[in-house]
């Protein structure tokens, strides 16, 4: 089961910036009411996107340096990083759908890059993943474990 792990000034570089997966970082503080509202949504997303994204939480009272570096002026703020770069920001206690669309946007970018490189994994209409495998000048798609009809 995936969880939202804490990240601090000392672990920021290794956990967030050096991550091979995209990373969602929740900036919050224990006294923040809206942060307590959004955190359960982020926990749900961490379970849904386990293995595709990493999820971390920064306590801005304990790690103000990270918040200052990224210009965090309001909490909760969610930042999405990919390849060590900030790619998106969501400010405030927003609905889960807003967070999901931001995550999906970053995920699609990764899939488009893989497709350009000649490798990708997609989800078919039936919700089963299939892989696009380059064959000569054409692509052949198969469901994992069974042939696509």
PDB file of C-alpha atoms in Angstrom:
ATOM      1  CA  UNK A   1       0.000   0.000   0.000  1.00  0.00           C
ATOM      2  CA  UNK A   2       1.470   3.382  -1.022  1.00  0.00           C
ATOM      3  CA  UNK A   3       1.594   6.234   1.425  1.00  0.00           C
ATOM      4  CA  UNK A   4       2.622   9.859   1.363  1.00  0.00           C
ATOM      5  CA  UNK A   5       6.083   9.875   2.915  1.00  0.00           C
ATOM      6  CA  UNK A   6       7.652  12.901   4.602  1.00  0.00           C
ATOM      7  CA  UNK A   7      10.494  14.708   2.878  1.00  0.00           C
ATOM      8  CA  UNK A   8      12.844  17.228   4.523  1.00  0.00           C
ATOM      9  CA  UNK A   9      15.651  19.571   3.524  1.00  0.00           C
ATOM     10  CA  UNK A  10      18.148  16.730   3.951  1.00  0.00           C
ATOM     11  CA  UNK A  11      16.199  14.186   1.846  1.00  0.00           C
ATOM     12  CA  UNK A  12      14.798  16.536  -0.819  1.00  0.00           C
ATOM     13  CA  UNK A  13      17.525  16.000  -3.424  1.00  0.00           C
ATOM     14  CA  UNK A  14      17.568  12.202  -3.270  1.00  0.00           C
ATOM     15  CA  UNK A  15      13.812  11.621  -2.960  1.00  0.00           C
ATOM     16  CA  UNK A  16      12.372  14.322  -5.220  1.00  0.00           C
ATOM     17  CA  UNK A  17      14.928  15.788  -7.596  1.00  0.00           C
ATOM     18  CA  UNK A  18      16.785  12.535  -8.329  1.00  0.00           C
ATOM     19  CA  UNK A  19      13.628  10.404  -8.694  1.00  0.00           C
ATOM     20  CA  UNK A  20      13.228   8.395 -11.889  1.00  0.00           C
ATOM     21  CA  UNK A  21       9.430   8.620 -11.524  1.00  0.00           C
ATOM     22  CA  UNK A  22       7.347  11.800 -11.528  1.00  0.00           C
ATOM     23  CA  UNK A  23       6.842  13.131  -7.989  1.00  0.00           C
ATOM     24  CA  UNK A  24       3.865  14.853  -6.361  1.00  0.00           C
ATOM     25  CA  UNK A  25       4.827  16.933  -3.303  1.00  0.00           C
ATOM     26  CA  UNK A  26       2.232  18.236  -0.855  1.00  0.00           C
ATOM     27  CA  UNK A  27       3.312  21.364   1.060  1.00  0.00           C
ATOM     28  CA  UNK A  28       1.358  21.696   4.302  1.00  0.00           C
ATOM     29  CA  UNK A  29       1.512  22.289   8.054  1.00  0.00           C
ATOM     30  CA  UNK A  30      -0.196  20.530  10.975  1.00  0.00           C
ATOM     31  CA  UNK A  31      -2.185  23.640  11.976  1.00  0.00           C
ATOM     32  CA  UNK A  32      -3.600  24.177   8.452  1.00  0.00           C
ATOM     33  CA  UNK A  33      -7.299  23.267   8.174  1.00  0.00           C
ATOM     34  CA  UNK A  34      -7.449  23.089   4.353  1.00  0.00           C
ATOM     35  CA  UNK A  35      -4.321  20.883   4.441  1.00  0.00           C
ATOM     36  CA  UNK A  36      -6.180  18.375   6.608  1.00  0.00           C
ATOM     37  CA  UNK A  37      -8.978  18.370   4.019  1.00  0.00           C
ATOM     38  CA  UNK A  38      -6.754  17.711   0.993  1.00  0.00           C
ATOM     39  CA  UNK A  39      -4.359  15.195   2.576  1.00  0.00           C
ATOM     40  CA  UNK A  40      -6.800  12.214   2.483  1.00  0.00           C
ATOM     41  CA  UNK A  41      -7.336  12.881  -1.240  1.00  0.00           C
ATOM     42  CA  UNK A  42      -3.596  12.782  -1.837  1.00  0.00           C
ATOM     43  CA  UNK A  43      -3.380   9.529   0.155  1.00  0.00           C
ATOM     44  CA  UNK A  44      -6.025   8.046  -2.181  1.00  0.00           C
ATOM     45  CA  UNK A  45      -4.085   9.217  -5.233  1.00  0.00           C
ATOM     46  CA  UNK A  46      -0.888   7.701  -3.826  1.00  0.00           C
ATOM     47  CA  UNK A  47      -2.635   4.324  -3.762  1.00  0.00           C
ATOM     48  CA  UNK A  48      -4.123   4.759  -7.246  1.00  0.00           C
ATOM     49  CA  UNK A  49      -0.839   5.834  -8.856  1.00  0.00           C
ATOM     50  CA  UNK A  50       1.508   3.536  -6.922  1.00  0.00           C
ATOM     51  CA  UNK A  51       4.417   2.590  -9.162  1.00  0.00           C
ATOM     52  CA  UNK A  52       3.704   5.453 -11.584  1.00  0.00           C
ATOM     53  CA  UNK A  53       4.266   8.447  -9.292  1.00  0.00           C
ATOM     54  CA  UNK A  54       5.959   9.020  -5.959  1.00  0.00           C
ATOM     55  CA  UNK A  55       4.148  11.038  -3.305  1.00  0.00           C
ATOM     56  CA  UNK A  56       5.780  13.129  -0.582  1.00  0.00           C
ATOM     57  CA  UNK A  57       4.725  15.674   2.004  1.00  0.00           C
ATOM     58  CA  UNK A  58       6.722  18.701   3.205  1.00  0.00           C
ATOM     59  CA  UNK A  59       5.909  20.205   6.596  1.00  0.00           C
ATOM     60  CA  UNK A  60       6.582  23.871   5.831  1.00  0.00           C
ATOM     61  CA  UNK A  61       7.137  24.639   9.537  1.00  0.00           C
ATOM     62  CA  UNK A  62       9.952  22.072   9.729  1.00  0.00           C
ATOM     63  CA  UNK A  63      11.428  22.623   6.238  1.00  0.00           C
ATOM     64  CA  UNK A  64      10.880  26.297   5.378  1.00  0.00           C
ATOM     65  CA  UNK A  65      13.895  26.295   3.042  1.00  0.00           C
ATOM     66  CA  UNK A  66      12.205  24.044   0.493  1.00  0.00           C
ATOM     67  CA  UNK A  67       9.020  26.129   0.596  1.00  0.00           C
ATOM     68  CA  UNK A  68      11.021  29.336   0.111  1.00  0.00           C
ATOM     69  CA  UNK A  69      13.034  27.858  -2.772  1.00  0.00           C
ATOM     70  CA  UNK A  70       9.848  27.076  -4.717  1.00  0.00           C
ATOM     71  CA  UNK A  71       7.982  30.254  -3.753  1.00  0.00           C
ATOM     72  CA  UNK A  72       5.320  28.553  -1.631  1.00  0.00           C
ATOM     73  CA  UNK A  73       3.253  31.408  -0.184  1.00  0.00           C
ATOM     74  CA  UNK A  74       0.031  29.552   0.515  1.00  0.00           C
ATOM     75  CA  UNK A  75      -0.721  26.089   1.824  1.00  0.00           C
ATOM     76  CA  UNK A  76      -1.813  23.580   0.846  1.00  0.00           C
ATOM     77  CA  UNK A  77       0.192  23.697  -2.353  1.00  0.00           C
ATOM     78  CA  UNK A  78       0.919  20.658  -4.489  1.00  0.00           C
ATOM     79  CA  UNK A  79       3.882  20.654  -6.860  1.00  0.00           C
ATOM     80  CA  UNK A  80       4.583  18.009  -9.472  1.00  0.00           C
ATOM     81  CA  UNK A  81       8.189  17.319 -10.435  1.00  0.00           C
ATOM     82  CA  UNK A  82       9.520  15.336 -13.344  1.00  0.00           C
ATOM     83  CA  UNK A  83      13.220  14.739 -13.993  1.00  0.00           C
ATOM     84  CA  UNK A  84      14.051  17.096 -11.138  1.00  0.00           C
ATOM     85  CA  UNK A  85      12.091  20.024 -12.575  1.00  0.00           C
ATOM     86  CA  UNK A  86       8.884  21.578 -11.299  1.00  0.00           C
ATOM     87  CA  UNK A  87       6.253  20.914 -13.954  1.00  0.00           C
ATOM     88  CA  UNK A  88       2.955  21.904 -12.326  1.00  0.00           C
ATOM     89  CA  UNK A  89       1.458  23.567  -9.249  1.00  0.00           C
ATOM     90  CA  UNK A  90      -1.974  23.314  -7.650  1.00  0.00           C
ATOM     91  CA  UNK A  91      -2.752  25.781  -4.869  1.00  0.00           C
ATOM     92  CA  UNK A  92      -5.466  25.366  -2.258  1.00  0.00           C
ATOM     93  CA  UNK A  93      -7.840  22.650  -1.100  1.00  0.00           C
ATOM     94  CA  UNK A  94      -9.043  21.594  -4.526  1.00  0.00           C
ATOM     95  CA  UNK A  95     -11.245  18.651  -5.535  1.00  0.00           C
ATOM     96  CA  UNK A  96      -9.642  15.292  -6.266  1.00  0.00           C
ATOM     97  CA  UNK A  97     -10.514  15.722  -9.951  1.00  0.00           C
ATOM     98  CA  UNK A  98      -8.248  18.791 -10.156  1.00  0.00           C
ATOM     99  CA  UNK A  99      -5.326  16.864  -8.706  1.00  0.00           C
ATOM    100  CA  UNK A 100      -6.069  13.879 -10.934  1.00  0.00           C
ATOM    101  CA  UNK A 101      -6.091  15.999 -14.096  1.00  0.00           C
ATOM    102  CA  UNK A 102      -2.722  17.497 -13.160  1.00  0.00           C
ATOM    103  CA  UNK A 103      -1.268  14.030 -12.537  1.00  0.00           C
ATOM    104  CA  UNK A 104      -2.751  12.653 -15.765  1.00  0.00           C
ATOM    105  CA  UNK A 105      -1.343  15.585 -17.724  1.00  0.00           C
ATOM    106  CA  UNK A 106       2.177  14.764 -16.521  1.00  0.00           C
ATOM    107  CA  UNK A 107       1.622  11.028 -17.063  1.00  0.00           C
ATOM    108  CA  UNK A 108       0.461  11.621 -20.654  1.00  0.00           C
ATOM    109  CA  UNK A 109       3.590  13.679 -21.319  1.00  0.00           C
ATOM    110  CA  UNK A 110       5.677  10.701 -20.236  1.00  0.00           C
ATOM    111  CA  UNK A 111       3.696   8.341 -22.453  1.00  0.00           C
ATOM    112  CA  UNK A 112       4.064  10.665 -25.450  1.00  0.00           C
ATOM    113  CA  UNK A 113       7.815  10.749 -24.906  1.00  0.00           C
ATOM    114  CA  UNK A 114       7.938   6.944 -24.752  1.00  0.00           C
ATOM    115  CA  UNK A 115       5.860   6.751 -27.933  1.00  0.00           C
ATOM    116  CA  UNK A 116       8.290   9.078 -29.724  1.00  0.00           C
ATOM    117  CA  UNK A 117      11.088   6.775 -28.571  1.00  0.00           C
ATOM    118  CA  UNK A 118       9.240   3.787 -30.043  1.00  0.00           C
ATOM    119  CA  UNK A 119       7.961   2.200 -26.829  1.00  0.00           C
ATOM    120  CA  UNK A 120       4.773   2.787 -24.891  1.00  0.00           C
ATOM    121  CA  UNK A 121       2.125   1.174 -22.753  1.00  0.00           C
ATOM    122  CA  UNK A 122      -1.528   2.100 -23.076  1.00  0.00           C
ATOM    123  CA  UNK A 123      -4.807   1.078 -21.515  1.00  0.00           C
ATOM    124  CA  UNK A 124      -7.371  -0.303 -23.919  1.00  0.00           C
ATOM    125  CA  UNK A 125     -11.105   0.306 -23.845  1.00  0.00           C
ATOM    126  CA  UNK A 126     -11.581  -2.661 -21.552  1.00  0.00           C
ATOM    127  CA  UNK A 127      -9.137  -1.248 -19.020  1.00  0.00           C
ATOM    128  CA  UNK A 128      -6.463  -3.833 -19.816  1.00  0.00           C
ATOM    129  CA  UNK A 129      -2.975  -2.528 -20.533  1.00  0.00           C
ATOM    130  CA  UNK A 130      -1.461  -3.242 -23.898  1.00  0.00           C
ATOM    131  CA  UNK A 131       1.964  -2.474 -25.263  1.00  0.00           C
ATOM    132  CA  UNK A 132       2.802  -0.911 -28.612  1.00  0.00           C
ATOM    133  CA  UNK A 133       5.774  -2.719 -30.082  1.00  0.00           C
ATOM    134  CA  UNK A 134       7.467  -1.304 -33.183  1.00  0.00           C
ATOM    135  CA  UNK A 135       7.564  -3.883 -35.996  1.00  0.00           C
ATOM    136  CA  UNK A 136       9.352  -2.611 -39.073  1.00  0.00           C
ATOM    137  CA  UNK A 137       7.591   0.570 -40.196  1.00  0.00           C
ATOM    138  CA  UNK A 138       4.299  -0.266 -38.480  1.00  0.00           C
ATOM    139  CA  UNK A 139       3.277  -0.752 -34.873  1.00  0.00           C
ATOM    140  CA  UNK A 140       1.571  -3.884 -33.644  1.00  0.00           C
ATOM    141  CA  UNK A 141      -0.451  -3.589 -30.427  1.00  0.00           C
ATOM    142  CA  UNK A 142      -1.126  -6.567 -28.208  1.00  0.00           C
ATOM    143  CA  UNK A 143      -2.815  -6.877 -24.846  1.00  0.00           C
ATOM    144  CA  UNK A 144      -0.458  -8.104 -22.189  1.00  0.00           C
ATOM    145  CA  UNK A 145      -1.092 -11.805 -22.003  1.00  0.00           C
ATOM    146  CA  UNK A 146      -3.500 -11.989 -24.945  1.00  0.00           C
ATOM    147  CA  UNK A 147      -3.840 -10.715 -28.478  1.00  0.00           C
ATOM    148  CA  UNK A 148      -5.839  -7.543 -29.104  1.00  0.00           C
ATOM    149  CA  UNK A 149      -8.974  -8.159 -31.146  1.00  0.00           C
TER     150      UNK A 149
END
